[in-house]
Amino acid sequence: MDFINTWHLLTSRRNSKKIIQLDEVIILENSFTSHEYYLTHKYENTQYIFCGADNENNRCIIKLMPLPSFDDIKFAYKNLSLLKDFGEKYKFTKIKDIFEIYEDQWVLVIVCEYLEGLTIREILEFSDDLDLPKEMWLMMFVRLMKIIDKAGKEAIMLNMFPDTIMIIEDQDDGNLIYENEGLRLGVKIITYHQICSNRPKHDAYCLYRKNTIENAIFGVSLCLYMLFTMTKYEDVPNFKEMDEEKRLKTLQVADAGINSFLTLVAGKSFKPETLLTFWGIKLWRVFQKTKYTKLDDIVIKDINCLMTIFKLALVKFSYRNSASCYIKHSQMFVNCKNAFLAMKKILAIAGENPGEVNKALGSSETFFDFFKVFIEQKSELVKQPILFNSILILLKDKSMSEKFKSTLVSLGFLTLIPEFIGNNVKSDLLCKVCLNFIENNTLTLQQILWDSGFVKNILVKATRSVIENDFIKTTMSYYGKNSLKFIMKVYELLDISKLRIFQNIYEIPVVFKLDSISSLFPILHELWKKGTKIPPEALQDVLKTLIHILSEVACLQPFLELQHLKGECTSKSSQDFLTYFGKNPILIKCLNCNPTSSYCVICYEKYHKKHEIQFLHYQAPMFRCSELEDSESVYKLDFRLPKYTNDMQFIELYGCSYERFSVSKLNLEPNKTFISAFSVDINSNEDSDFYNKDRKILSPNQQRQSLLSPPLNSGIRRKSEELQEEYAKSLPQADAYFEVKIVKAGFYEEIFIGITGTGVFYNCKTGNIFRNGHIVSKGPRLGSYDTIGIGLFQKKIFFTYNGLILRPIIPCFIIHPIKAYISSGSYNSPELEVKFSNWIFMGPYTSLVHANSDADNLIKFIMKKVIKLNSRKETKNEDLVDKFLELLRIMSKSDLLDKMQTFKIKNFS
């Protein structure tokens, strides 16, 4: 519900419940002027305030004030003369007429203009289930404090209480406290409540002598407290009976800046001059009067008062339908100017005192609101690079959880990276923020930094800072298939040891090493020979690292693929064998169990499926599954992938273009969806009886000799290629499978992959897997350089992540035809490669590595070094020899294996 409707709903509630029609019209006459007034309605719970009209049919409010004597009448007239000029200047309710009548006692009749508005008391009484902008109450308070200050200087004492202050629809700029979508609201002081000093019903509120400036300040502060806490008139605590300590604790709201003022009001040291000159009020008045040029002249003594302006400029309206208990929330920047200028001032302070600003902003909703304003106003901020630096200063020391990073991406953090680079922000700051952000995260940020040239520009700088060098060394393994050649360049330009360079190559995720397999072995060989000689004390470690790299690319991917299909824990099944591998690329942290442990997808499905979990990403520190429970396997998967003979064509869905086109690379604009022109079910056009008879489809757990059944024998015991091919033909064929390589995930990482007709889709940004609109499982978040696959087998959907199958498998109900589905989000523009062949999953790893001549040459070279090193007594290392022997077994180098075993027997017997 927008603010105008909220305000009108509030007014209608008051009118329907508060204003009561009289049984008969009452006529009052001013005997001196002969003006008549017709009283038609009265306010509930009061005997003396009426609505009516004058004899010219102008609406008005009539207040009857019974007084004990004519002396009191004269006193009232005296007060009126004092208030008249002051009231006109400061927009009190206008008095149209005043006269006295006598009926058993003297009654003063005050006739005021009718105003479309509500008193503070009425607002609080009728605002149930409505959220009203608190910025309005602060601006009201600032305006009233100004009036109190001026009144005090003219010796006019005012009564400021919930039923003497009215918020009205007002076009007067001088009286404006709030404006939204054409509705302008001002504040009025009700004049007839100021004329008579006899106000005993407010004694519960009054801490100070009646009709004093102290009492007026306390009264308006009390109204501010009531509005911020939504405390109704009858529920206001009796502050007179409280001691100072309790009063200080009670007179507080959920805003630190306002509390700094309320603390002064509630304390013993309350002096009017101190409060009227409170620096926070001066700051707030700049925004209330929109005299923004004065903002630069104000010295910020407490950032919380500035934060008050920023937070109150952002308002969430909500409205609850009492019939359905449905609550609708929507956020709107109702005062962009105030939010933007407050943000600029906060950023200026952050450059000098980031700790204070970060403390005020926190790491939750307030910080994200602040960041959202920054994003929305970045076109203005690029003119002031120092403010761009300030947002980086705030981000560099933030503790970034996965949720925090994900929220930043949703708000548009990645869109800022080109802006930062293009506007020459401090490179050190950007590096520091990026190091903080990329830890255990997707590689989208690295891809953006790489494509923008930022990484290369740092590397070729004549002089680099310590942080820039640290950034290069920390991130060089994480630029996808670019990493390998980049590491070579780093070695040429940075003072870094060969051991560290080989270790960085080892840290490159295995899927990217396999993607660069044609250049991997020559580069490793070249690195050994290039530059300075490896020191003797580092030689053993370099050789071990090289052996680990070769072992990993030779069989880590097929080993993990095998274990995931077999449904066996990747750590328990072959502990010794795993020592030769790098990191398991799919590990999960269970937040309900032990956050310092990691689990593989098999143990996740068995023991942690219903827990709160987090998939670990590339730079996570964990390497192995830590599950201590038994290693009994879950259900096996046994199938072969389909073969597509024709290029798959796609059409745009929901758009104006329906032309079919073949895709390999697909550049998606925001809000674009593509589906395949034809079914991706390889078996959809086959006769079902023939299909079942020919394939003899069995469930994964039925009896059959399986490719997955042979145990490991010093690694993975490979069948001959002929037997593998023959066996593969006997397996049931998956109904569909395709992969999407994310070349560029886009600034928002929003990509949706699925198969229509199954109801199952993968949200790459969150990792959530949906079936028919409900989250049924979770996978890793995906970004640039990642590859996701989706397949259908025996009415179950499976997903793969960088060539490894995820668990669990999702059962689904199928409605034919089934088609490939790819979609971008509302703001995202990803670049994708869609593959219906040459997949990573079940890829030809054997031919990539085992039959590679460069790999053979490198192995022979390593063998010479291992033999030479272990021929000397002082440099013998049996563990190194054993690791190399295992590598030779893995790669089936029988001739070299025989020679190496002979060497070991001779030298280590």
Coordinates of C-alpha atoms in Angstrom, one line a residue, residues 626-827:
S626 CA 35.7 -35.9 7.4
E627 CA 32.6 -38.1 8.0
L628 CA 33.2 -40.6 10.8
E629 CA 30.1 -42.7 10.3
D630 CA 30.2 -46.1 8.4
S631 CA 31.1 -46.0 4.7
E632 CA 28.1 -48.1 3.5
S633 CA 27.3 -46.9 0.0
V634 CA 24.0 -45.3 -1.1
Y635 CA 22.2 -46.4 -4.3
K636 CA 24.3 -46.8 -7.5
L637 CA 23.9 -45.1 -10.8
D638 CA 24.7 -47.1 -13.9
F639 CA 24.0 -45.6 -17.3
R640 CA 25.6 -44.3 -20.5
L641 CA 25.1 -40.9 -21.8
P642 CA 23.0 -40.3 -25.0
K643 CA 24.4 -39.4 -28.4
Y644 CA 23.0 -36.5 -30.3
T645 CA 23.6 -36.7 -34.0
N646 CA 22.2 -33.2 -35.0
D647 CA 22.9 -29.7 -33.9
M648 CA 20.4 -28.7 -31.3
Q649 CA 18.4 -25.6 -32.2
F650 CA 16.9 -23.1 -29.7
I651 CA 14.1 -20.5 -29.8
E652 CA 13.5 -17.5 -27.6
L653 CA 10.6 -17.9 -25.3
Y654 CA 8.2 -15.1 -24.3
G655 CA 10.0 -12.8 -26.7
C656 CA 9.1 -11.5 -30.1
S657 CA 11.7 -13.6 -31.9
Y658 CA 10.7 -17.2 -32.6
E659 CA 13.4 -18.0 -35.2
R660 CA 15.2 -21.2 -34.6
F661 CA 19.0 -21.0 -34.3
S662 CA 21.9 -23.3 -33.5
V663 CA 23.9 -22.4 -30.5
S664 CA 27.3 -23.1 -29.1
K665 CA 27.9 -19.7 -27.5
L666 CA 24.8 -18.0 -26.2
N667 CA 24.8 -14.3 -25.0
L668 CA 21.7 -13.7 -22.9
E669 CA 20.2 -10.4 -22.3
P670 CA 18.3 -9.7 -19.1
N671 CA 14.9 -11.4 -18.8
K672 CA 15.6 -13.8 -21.7
T673 CA 14.6 -17.4 -21.8
F674 CA 15.6 -20.0 -24.4
I675 CA 14.3 -23.5 -24.9
S676 CA 15.4 -26.1 -27.4
A677 CA 13.3 -26.3 -30.5
F678 CA 12.9 -30.1 -30.2
S679 CA 12.8 -32.6 -27.4
V680 CA 16.2 -33.4 -25.8
D681 CA 14.9 -36.9 -24.9
I682 CA 17.0 -39.2 -27.1
N683 CA 14.4 -42.0 -26.8
S684 CA 11.3 -40.0 -27.2
N685 CA 10.6 -41.0 -30.8
E686 CA 11.4 -44.7 -30.3
D687 CA 8.7 -47.4 -30.0
S688 CA 8.3 -48.0 -26.3
D689 CA 8.0 -51.9 -26.6
F690 CA 11.1 -52.1 -28.8
Y691 CA 12.9 -49.7 -26.4
N692 CA 12.2 -51.7 -23.3
K693 CA 13.0 -55.0 -25.0
D694 CA 16.2 -53.8 -26.6
R695 CA 17.6 -51.9 -23.6
K696 CA 16.4 -54.3 -20.9
I697 CA 16.3 -51.4 -18.5
L698 CA 17.0 -52.4 -14.9
S699 CA 16.9 -50.3 -11.8
P700 CA 20.4 -49.2 -10.6
N701 CA 20.4 -51.7 -7.8
Q702 CA 19.4 -54.8 -9.8
Q703 CA 21.9 -57.6 -10.4
R704 CA 24.3 -57.0 -13.3
Q705 CA 28.0 -56.9 -13.7
S706 CA 28.8 -53.2 -13.3
L707 CA 31.5 -50.9 -14.5
L708 CA 31.5 -49.7 -11.0
S709 CA 32.1 -52.9 -9.2
P710 CA 35.9 -53.6 -9.6
P711 CA 37.8 -52.4 -6.5
L712 CA 40.8 -50.0 -6.7
N713 CA 44.1 -51.7 -7.0
S714 CA 46.8 -49.2 -6.3
G715 CA 44.7 -46.6 -7.9
I716 CA 42.0 -47.2 -10.5
R717 CA 42.5 -50.6 -12.3
R718 CA 41.5 -49.8 -15.8
K719 CA 39.8 -52.2 -18.1
S720 CA 41.0 -52.4 -21.7
E721 CA 39.3 -49.9 -24.0
E722 CA 37.6 -52.7 -25.9
L723 CA 36.0 -54.1 -22.8
Q724 CA 34.9 -50.7 -21.6
E725 CA 33.3 -50.0 -25.0
E726 CA 31.6 -53.4 -25.0
Y727 CA 30.3 -53.0 -21.5
A728 CA 29.1 -49.4 -22.1
K729 CA 26.9 -50.6 -24.9
S730 CA 25.1 -52.9 -22.5
L731 CA 24.2 -50.1 -20.0
P732 CA 20.9 -48.4 -20.2
Q733 CA 21.0 -45.1 -21.9
A734 CA 20.1 -41.8 -20.1
D735 CA 17.1 -40.2 -21.7
A736 CA 18.7 -36.7 -22.0
Y737 CA 21.8 -34.8 -21.0
F738 CA 23.4 -31.5 -21.9
E739 CA 26.0 -29.2 -20.3
V740 CA 26.2 -25.4 -20.0
K741 CA 29.6 -23.8 -19.6
I742 CA 29.4 -20.5 -17.9
V743 CA 31.9 -18.4 -19.8
K744 CA 30.8 -15.2 -18.0
A745 CA 28.2 -15.4 -15.2
G746 CA 27.2 -11.8 -15.5
F747 CA 27.2 -9.2 -12.8
Y748 CA 24.4 -10.8 -10.9
E749 CA 25.2 -14.5 -11.5
E750 CA 21.5 -15.1 -12.2
I751 CA 21.2 -18.2 -14.5
F752 CA 18.5 -20.8 -14.5
I753 CA 19.1 -24.2 -16.1
G754 CA 16.5 -27.0 -16.4
I755 CA 14.5 -29.4 -18.5
T756 CA 10.9 -28.5 -19.2
G757 CA 8.4 -31.2 -18.7
T758 CA 10.1 -32.3 -15.5
G759 CA 9.5 -29.3 -13.4
V760 CA 13.1 -29.4 -12.2
F761 CA 15.4 -26.3 -12.4
Y762 CA 18.7 -25.2 -11.0
N763 CA 19.3 -21.7 -9.8
C764 CA 23.0 -21.1 -10.4
K765 CA 23.1 -18.0 -8.2
T766 CA 21.9 -19.7 -5.0
G767 CA 22.5 -23.4 -5.8
N768 CA 18.9 -24.2 -5.0
I769 CA 17.3 -27.0 -7.0
F770 CA 13.5 -26.5 -7.6
R771 CA 10.9 -29.1 -8.4
N772 CA 7.5 -27.6 -9.4
G773 CA 8.4 -24.3 -7.7
H774 CA 9.6 -25.9 -4.4
I775 CA 13.2 -26.2 -3.2
V776 CA 14.0 -29.9 -2.9
S777 CA 17.8 -29.9 -2.8
K778 CA 20.8 -27.8 -2.9
G779 CA 24.0 -27.7 -4.9
P780 CA 27.0 -25.4 -5.1
R781 CA 26.6 -21.8 -6.3
L782 CA 27.9 -21.4 -9.8
G783 CA 29.8 -18.6 -11.4
S784 CA 32.1 -17.8 -14.3
Y785 CA 34.3 -20.7 -15.6
D786 CA 31.9 -23.3 -14.0
T787 CA 30.1 -26.0 -16.0
I788 CA 26.7 -27.4 -15.0
G789 CA 25.1 -30.5 -16.6
I790 CA 21.6 -31.7 -16.3
G791 CA 20.3 -35.1 -17.4
L792 CA 17.3 -37.4 -17.2
F793 CA 17.5 -41.1 -16.4
Q794 CA 14.6 -43.4 -15.5
K795 CA 12.3 -40.5 -14.4
K796 CA 15.0 -39.0 -12.3
I797 CA 16.9 -35.7 -12.9
F798 CA 20.6 -35.5 -12.1
F799 CA 22.9 -32.6 -12.1
T800 CA 26.7 -32.4 -12.7
Y801 CA 29.1 -29.8 -11.4
N802 CA 32.3 -29.4 -13.4
G803 CA 32.0 -33.0 -14.6
L804 CA 31.1 -34.6 -11.3
I805 CA 27.6 -35.8 -10.5
L806 CA 25.8 -34.2 -7.6
R807 CA 23.7 -36.1 -5.0
P808 CA 20.8 -36.6 -4.4
I809 CA 19.0 -37.5 -7.6
I810 CA 15.6 -35.8 -8.1
P811 CA 12.6 -38.0 -8.9
C812 CA 10.1 -36.2 -11.2
F813 CA 6.9 -36.7 -13.1
I814 CA 7.4 -36.2 -16.8
I815 CA 5.2 -34.5 -19.3
H816 CA 6.5 -34.8 -22.9
P817 CA 8.0 -33.2 -24.8
I818 CA 11.0 -32.4 -22.6
K819 CA 13.2 -29.5 -23.7
A820 CA 16.4 -27.8 -22.6
Y821 CA 15.7 -24.6 -20.7
I822 CA 18.1 -21.7 -20.2
S823 CA 17.2 -18.3 -18.7
S824 CA 18.8 -15.2 -17.4
G825 CA 17.6 -13.1 -14.5
S826 CA 16.0 -9.7 -14.4
Y827 CA 19.2 -7.8 -14.7

